[in-house]
CSV table of C-alpha atoms and ligand atoms in Angstrom, one decimal:
chain,number,residue,atom,x,y,z
A,91,UNK,CA,-1.1,22.3,-7.8
A,92,UNK,CA,-3.3,19.6,-8.9
A,93,UNK,CA,-6.9,19.4,-8.0
A,94,UNK,CA,-7.7,15.6,-6.4
A,95,UNK,CA,-9.7,12.6,-7.8
A,96,UNK,CA,-13.0,11.7,-5.6
A,97,UNK,CA,-14.0,14.6,-3.5
A,98,UNK,CA,-17.9,15.2,-3.0
A,99,UNK,CA,-17.9,18.6,-2.0
A,100,UNK,CA,-20.8,19.4,1.3
A,101,UNK,CA,-21.9,22.8,3.4
A,102,UNK,CA,-19.2,25.5,4.9
A,103,UNK,CA,-16.9,24.7,2.4
A,104,UNK,CA,-16.5,21.8,3.8
A,105,UNK,CA,-15.2,18.5,1.8
A,106,UNK,CA,-15.3,14.1,1.9
A,107,UNK,CA,-12.6,12.3,0.2
A,108,UNK,CA,-13.7,9.6,-1.6
A,109,UNK,CA,-10.4,7.8,-2.0
A,110,UNK,CA,-9.9,5.6,0.8
A,111,UNK,CA,-11.5,3.6,3.2
A,112,UNK,CA,-10.5,6.4,5.5
A,113,UNK,CA,-13.2,8.4,3.8
A,114,UNK,CA,-11.9,12.1,5.2
A,115,UNK,CA,-14.5,15.0,6.7
A,116,UNK,CA,-11.9,18.1,5.9
A,117,UNK,CA,-12.6,20.9,7.0
A,118,UNK,CA,-11.1,24.9,5.6
A,119,UNK,CA,-7.9,25.0,5.1
A,120,UNK,CA,-7.4,21.5,6.8
A,121,UNK,CA,-6.0,17.6,5.3
A,122,UNK,CA,-7.0,14.2,5.7
A,123,UNK,CA,-5.6,11.5,7.9
A,124,UNK,CA,-2.7,11.0,5.0
A,125,UNK,CA,-1.6,15.1,5.9
A,126,UNK,CA,-1.5,14.6,1.8
A,127,UNK,CA,-4.4,16.5,0.3
A,128,UNK,CA,-6.1,19.2,1.8
A,129,UNK,CA,-8.9,21.2,1.4
A,130,UNK,CA,-8.6,25.3,-0.2
A,131,UNK,CA,-11.2,27.3,0.1
A,132,UNK,CA,-13.6,24.3,-0.1
A,133,UNK,CA,-11.6,22.4,-3.0
A,134,UNK,CA,-9.3,18.6,-2.7
A,135,UNK,CA,-6.1,19.7,-4.0
A,136,UNK,CA,-3.1,17.3,-3.6
A,137,UNK,CA,-0.2,18.5,-2.0
A,138,UNK,CA,2.3,15.4,-3.6
A,139,UNK,CA,1.4,14.5,-7.2
A,140,UNK,CA,5.2,15.3,-9.2
A,141,UNK,CA,6.9,15.6,-6.4
A,142,UNK,CA,8.6,12.7,-5.7
A,143,UNK,CA,10.7,11.0,-1.9
A,144,UNK,CA,12.0,7.3,-3.6
A,145,UNK,CA,13.4,5.9,-7.2
A,146,UNK,CA,15.1,3.5,-6.9
A,147,UNK,CA,15.4,0.3,-8.9
A,148,UNK,CA,14.6,-3.0,-7.0
A,149,UNK,CA,14.7,-7.4,-8.4
A,150,UNK,CA,10.7,-7.8,-8.5
A,151,UNK,CA,10.8,-9.9,-5.7
A,152,UNK,CA,11.6,-7.5,-3.3
A,153,UNK,CA,7.9,-6.3,-4.3
A,154,UNK,CA,7.4,-8.6,-3.0
A,155,UNK,CA,6.4,-10.5,-5.9
A,156,UNK,CA,7.7,-14.4,-6.8
A,157,UNK,CA,5.5,-14.9,-9.5
A,158,UNK,CA,5.2,-11.3,-11.6
A,159,UNK,CA,7.2,-10.9,-13.9
A,160,UNK,CA,10.2,-13.2,-11.9
A,161,UNK,CA,14.5,-12.3,-12.3
A,162,UNK,CA,13.3,-9.0,-13.6
A,163,UNK,CA,14.5,-5.3,-11.6
A,164,UNK,CA,10.9,-3.3,-11.5
A,165,UNK,CA,12.0,1.2,-11.5
A,166,UNK,CA,10.1,1.0,-7.5
A,167,UNK,CA,8.7,5.4,-6.7
A,168,UNK,CA,7.1,7.2,-3.3
A,169,UNK,CA,5.8,9.5,-2.8
A,170,UNK,CA,6.1,10.7,1.2
A,171,UNK,CA,2.6,10.3,2.6
A,172,UNK,CA,-0.2,7.7,3.9
A,173,UNK,CA,-3.4,6.5,4.9
A,174,UNK,CA,-2.9,4.8,7.4
A,175,UNK,CA,-0.2,4.9,10.6
A,176,UNK,CA,1.5,1.7,11.3
A,177,UNK,CA,3.3,1.8,14.5
A,178,UNK,CA,6.0,-0.6,13.1
A,179,UNK,CA,6.2,1.2,9.8
A,180,UNK,CA,9.8,0.2,8.1
A,181,UNK,CA,9.2,3.7,5.8
A,182,UNK,CA,8.5,5.4,8.4
A,183,UNK,CA,10.6,8.4,8.5
A,184,UNK,CA,8.7,8.8,3.7
A,185,UNK,CA,5.0,7.9,4.7
A,186,UNK,CA,4.4,9.9,8.3
A,187,UNK,CA,6.4,12.8,7.1
A,188,UNK,CA,3.4,15.1,6.3
A,189,UNK,CA,2.4,14.0,8.8
A,190,UNK,CA,5.2,13.9,11.9
A,191,UNK,CA,8.7,15.1,11.8
A,192,UNK,CA,10.8,18.1,11.0
A,193,UNK,CA,9.0,18.4,7.2
A,194,UNK,CA,5.6,18.6,9.2
A,195,UNK,CA,6.1,21.6,11.5
A,196,UNK,CA,7.7,22.9,8.6
A,197,UNK,CA,4.5,22.6,6.5
A,198,UNK,CA,6.9,21.3,4.0
A,199,UNK,CA,6.1,18.7,2.0
A,200,UNK,CA,9.2,17.5,0.5
A,201,UNK,CA,10.0,15.8,-2.8
A,202,UNK,CA,12.0,15.9,-5.8
A,203,UNK,CA,9.5,17.2,-9.5
A,204,UNK,CA,9.2,14.8,-11.1
A,205,UNK,CA,6.8,14.3,-14.3
A,206,UNK,CA,4.9,11.5,-15.2
A,207,UNK,CA,7.3,11.2,-19.2
A,208,UNK,CA,9.6,10.8,-16.4
A,209,UNK,CA,8.9,8.7,-14.9
A,210,UNK,CA,8.1,6.5,-17.9
A,211,UNK,CA,11.7,7.7,-19.6
A,212,UNK,CA,13.6,6.1,-16.2
A,213,UNK,CA,12.1,3.1,-15.8
A,214,UNK,CA,12.9,2.6,-19.6
A,215,UNK,CA,16.1,3.8,-19.6
A,216,UNK,CA,16.9,0.8,-16.7
A,217,UNK,CA,15.5,-1.4,-18.8
A,218,UNK,CA,12.7,-1.2,-16.3
A,219,UNK,CA,9.5,-3.7,-17.7
A,220,UNK,CA,7.3,-2.0,-14.6
A,221,UNK,CA,6.5,-0.1,-12.1
A,222,UNK,CA,6.0,-0.3,-9.1
A,223,UNK,CA,4.8,1.9,-6.7
A,224,UNK,CA,5.6,0.8,-3.6
A,225,UNK,CA,7.8,2.8,0.0
A,226,UNK,CA,4.4,3.8,1.3
A,227,UNK,CA,0.7,3.5,-0.3
A,228,UNK,CA,-0.7,4.4,-4.0
A,229,UNK,CA,-3.7,5.3,-3.1
A,230,UNK,CA,-2.3,8.7,-2.0
A,231,UNK,CA,-0.3,9.6,-4.8
A,232,UNK,CA,-3.6,8.4,-7.1
A,233,UNK,CA,-3.7,11.6,-9.4
A,234,UNK,CA,0.1,10.8,-9.6
A,235,UNK,CA,0.0,7.0,-10.1
A,236,UNK,CA,-2.8,7.6,-12.7
A,237,UNK,CA,-0.7,8.7,-14.8
A,238,UNK,CA,2.4,7.4,-14.9
A,239,UNK,CA,0.9,3.9,-15.3
A,240,UNK,CA,-1.0,5.0,-19.3
A,241,UNK,CA,2.0,6.4,-20.4
A,242,UNK,CA,4.1,3.3,-19.6
A,243,UNK,CA,1.2,1.1,-20.9
A,244,UNK,CA,1.6,3.5,-23.5
A,245,UNK,CA,5.4,2.0,-24.0
A,246,UNK,CA,3.7,-1.9,-23.2
A,247,UNK,CA,5.1,-1.4,-19.5
A,248,UNK,CA,3.4,-3.3,-16.4
A,249,UNK,CA,2.1,-1.4,-13.0
A,250,UNK,CA,2.8,-3.1,-10.0
A,251,UNK,CA,1.3,-1.9,-6.7
A,252,UNK,CA,2.4,-2.6,-3.3
A,253,UNK,CA,0.0,-1.3,-1.4
A,254,UNK,CA,-2.4,-2.0,1.9
A,255,UNK,CA,-5.5,-2.2,0.7
A,256,UNK,CA,-7.7,0.6,1.7
A,257,UNK,CA,-8.4,2.4,-2.3
A,258,UNK,CA,-11.8,2.6,-2.6
A,259,UNK,CA,-14.2,0.8,-5.4
A,260,UNK,CA,-14.0,4.2,-7.1
A,261,UNK,CA,-10.3,4.4,-7.5
A,262,UNK,CA,-9.9,1.0,-7.9
A,263,UNK,CA,-12.2,1.2,-10.8
A,264,UNK,CA,-10.4,4.0,-12.7
A,265,UNK,CA,-7.3,2.5,-12.2
A,266,UNK,CA,-8.1,-1.1,-13.1
A,267,UNK,CA,-7.4,-1.2,-16.9
A,268,UNK,CA,-3.6,0.4,-16.0
A,269,UNK,CA,-3.4,-2.3,-12.8
A,270,UNK,CA,-1.0,-5.4,-13.7
A,271,UNK,CA,0.9,-7.0,-10.5
A,272,UNK,CA,-0.6,-5.9,-5.8
A,273,UNK,CA,1.5,-7.1,-2.7
A,274,UNK,CA,-1.7,-5.9,-1.0
A,275,UNK,CA,-1.4,-6.4,3.1
A,276,UNK,CA,-3.4,-8.2,5.1
A,277,UNK,CA,-1.6,-7.7,8.6
A,278,UNK,CA,-4.0,-9.0,11.1
A,279,UNK,CA,-7.0,-10.4,10.7
A,280,UNK,CA,-8.7,-8.6,13.6
A,281,UNK,CA,-10.8,-5.4,13.5
A,282,UNK,CA,-9.4,-5.3,17.5
A,283,UNK,CA,-5.6,-4.9,16.5
A,284,UNK,CA,-6.0,-2.4,12.7
A,285,UNK,CA,-7.7,0.0,15.3
A,286,UNK,CA,-5.0,0.3,17.0
A,287,UNK,CA,-1.8,-0.4,15.6
A,288,UNK,CA,-2.8,1.1,12.1
A,289,UNK,CA,-5.5,3.5,12.4
A,290,UNK,CA,-7.7,1.0,10.1
A,291,UNK,CA,-10.1,-2.0,9.6
A,292,UNK,CA,-9.7,-4.3,8.8
A,293,UNK,CA,-13.5,-5.5,6.8
A,294,UNK,CA,-12.6,-3.3,3.3
A,295,UNK,CA,-8.7,-5.1,3.8
A,296,UNK,CA,-10.6,-8.1,3.0
A,297,UNK,CA,-13.0,-7.1,0.3
A,298,UNK,CA,-9.9,-5.0,-1.5
A,299,UNK,CA,-8.7,-8.2,-1.4
A,300,UNK,CA,-11.1,-10.5,-2.8
A,301,UNK,CA,-12.4,-7.9,-5.7
A,302,UNK,CA,-8.1,-7.9,-7.1
A,303,UNK,CA,-8.9,-11.3,-7.2
A,304,UNK,CA,-12.6,-11.2,-8.9
A,305,UNK,CA,-10.7,-8.3,-11.6
A,306,UNK,CA,-7.2,-10.9,-12.3
A,307,UNK,CA,-4.7,-8.2,-11.3
A,308,UNK,CA,-2.1,-11.0,-10.4
A,309,UNK,CA,-2.5,-10.9,-6.5
A,310,UNK,CA,0.5,-11.2,-4.0
A,311,UNK,CA,-0.3,-11.3,0.4
A,312,UNK,CA,2.5,-10.8,2.6
A,313,UNK,CA,2.0,-11.1,6.8
A,314,UNK,CA,4.3,-8.6,8.4
A,315,UNK,CA,3.8,-11.4,11.5
A,316,UNK,CA,4.9,-10.1,14.4
A,317,UNK,CA,5.2,-10.9,17.9
A,318,UNK,CA,2.4,-11.2,20.5
A,319,UNK,CA,-0.1,-9.5,17.7
A,320,UNK,CA,-0.5,-12.1,14.6
A,321,UNK,CA,1.8,-14.7,15.4
A,322,UNK,CA,-1.0,-17.6,16.9
A,323,UNK,CA,-1.6,-20.4,15.3
A,324,UNK,CA,-5.4,-19.3,15.8
A,325,UNK,CA,-4.6,-16.1,14.1
A,326,UNK,CA,-2.0,-17.1,11.7
A,327,UNK,CA,-4.6,-21.3,10.6
A,328,UNK,CA,-7.4,-17.6,10.8
A,329,UNK,CA,-5.5,-15.1,7.7
A,330,UNK,CA,-4.0,-18.6,5.4
A,331,UNK,CA,-8.2,-20.0,5.6
A,332,UNK,CA,-9.0,-17.0,4.1
A,333,UNK,CA,-6.5,-16.8,1.5
A,334,UNK,CA,-7.2,-19.9,0.4
A,335,UNK,CA,-10.6,-19.8,0.6
A,336,UNK,CA,-11.6,-16.2,-0.6
A,337,UNK,CA,-8.3,-15.9,-2.4
A,338,UNK,CA,-7.7,-19.3,-4.0
A,339,UNK,CA,-4.9,-22.1,-3.3
A,340,UNK,CA,-2.7,-20.3,-5.6
A,341,UNK,CA,-2.7,-17.1,-4.0
A,342,UNK,CA,1.0,-17.1,-2.6
A,343,UNK,CA,1.3,-16.0,1.2
A,344,UNK,CA,4.4,-14.0,2.3
A,345,UNK,CA,4.7,-14.1,5.6
A,346,UNK,CA,7.6,-11.8,6.3
A,347,UNK,CA,9.4,-11.4,9.6
A,348,UNK,CA,9.9,-8.5,12.3
A,349,UNK,CA,12.0,-5.8,12.7
A,350,UNK,CA,11.8,-3.7,15.9
A,351,UNK,CA,10.6,-0.7,14.4
A,352,UNK,CA,8.9,2.8,14.4
A,353,UNK,CA,6.4,2.4,17.7
A,354,UNK,CA,7.4,-1.3,18.3
A,355,UNK,CA,11.2,-0.8,19.0
A,356,UNK,CA,10.8,-3.0,22.7
A,357,UNK,CA,9.3,-5.7,21.0
A,358,UNK,CA,11.2,-8.9,20.2
A,359,UNK,CA,11.9,-9.8,16.6
A,360,UNK,CA,9.8,-13.0,15.3
A,361,UNK,CA,11.7,-16.0,15.5
A,362,UNK,CA,12.7,-17.9,12.8
A,363,UNK,CA,10.7,-21.1,14.1
A,364,UNK,CA,8.1,-18.3,13.8
A,365,UNK,CA,7.8,-18.1,10.6
A,366,UNK,CA,9.1,-21.5,9.6
A,367,UNK,CA,5.1,-22.9,12.0
A,368,UNK,CA,2.9,-20.3,9.9
A,369,UNK,CA,4.4,-21.9,6.1
A,370,UNK,CA,3.5,-24.9,7.8
A,371,UNK,CA,0.5,-23.7,8.8
A,372,UNK,CA,-0.1,-22.0,5.1
A,373,UNK,CA,0.7,-25.1,3.2
A,374,UNK,CA,-1.7,-28.3,6.0
A,375,UNK,CA,-4.2,-25.2,5.0
A,376,UNK,CA,-3.3,-25.8,1.1
A,377,UNK,CA,-1.6,-23.0,-0.2
A,378,UNK,CA,1.0,-24.2,-2.8
A,379,UNK,CA,3.1,-21.2,-2.7
A,380,UNK,CA,4.0,-19.8,1.3
A,381,UNK,CA,7.5,-17.5,0.9
A,382,UNK,CA,9.7,-17.1,4.2
A,383,UNK,CA,10.8,-13.5,4.0
A,384,UNK,CA,13.0,-11.3,6.6
A,385,UNK,CA,15.3,-14.1,7.6
B,68,SF4,S1,-6.4,9.7,0.7
B,68,SF4,FE1,-8.4,8.6,2.1
B,68,SF4,S2,-6.9,9.3,4.5
B,68,SF4,FE2,-6.2,10.3,2.8
B,68,SF4,S3,-7.8,12.5,2.9
B,68,SF4,FE3,-8.3,11.2,0.9
B,68,SF4,S4,-10.1,9.4,2.7
B,68,SF4,FE4,-8.4,10.2,3.9
């Protein structure tokens, strides 16, 4: 079992994980919020190194990235676990598998053993010019993603993160030399909904979005538009304004329609009209690329 990066030892064998903005303080024998980092006798271990729960070849547009290596395919991988607990998660069966359900009850971390060199070999065999760290949250399998990214660079493959934007700053700095592109979710523009729906805070996500832009990592932003939660003219305008003012008019904004799922199964799907309203709002603010999705 691999020792985790980015943690601090505390008294009484406690540790503080500093990999993401949850900054979990973890007692001996316990796991952090993501469910995949465990304190073993005062040493923090990652439980998901090279334990792959999903590996697929996807069009890069499915990430979604529309302005990075267009019309190519990307080898897409994930482990279980996530540092968020979004009520509308479309991949809850794997993102929350370390926190609930059968595997959690049996204290198992499911996944197939695939070492970083095997991932690179798969990407080359499938003629993918990039590897995407996606489906769940790349931050929580950081050590594994980092080793894959380093090897990928040696083979001239690009690295793409599809992320909730909650990585800590030191971890982002370590990933920077290997990270080529990211699609970052900006789910809401209210602290209230980030806390209630995702179990997280808004400000670190905003700070990280700006970090990606300032560090010249290709950036696209996604907002899943959920009826009654973030579909008001005011909130859509505020999100578009943030992208325009802080990230630039040429930053693509993907506005996706929500479909009832997981804990928001009783919500209505997003009407097409709402998506087109959001597109108009984004374009009126001055964004050059507003892309509707899931309709
Ligand atoms: S990665 Fe984030 S959620 Fe997981 S243990 Fe570390 S601070 Fe907590």
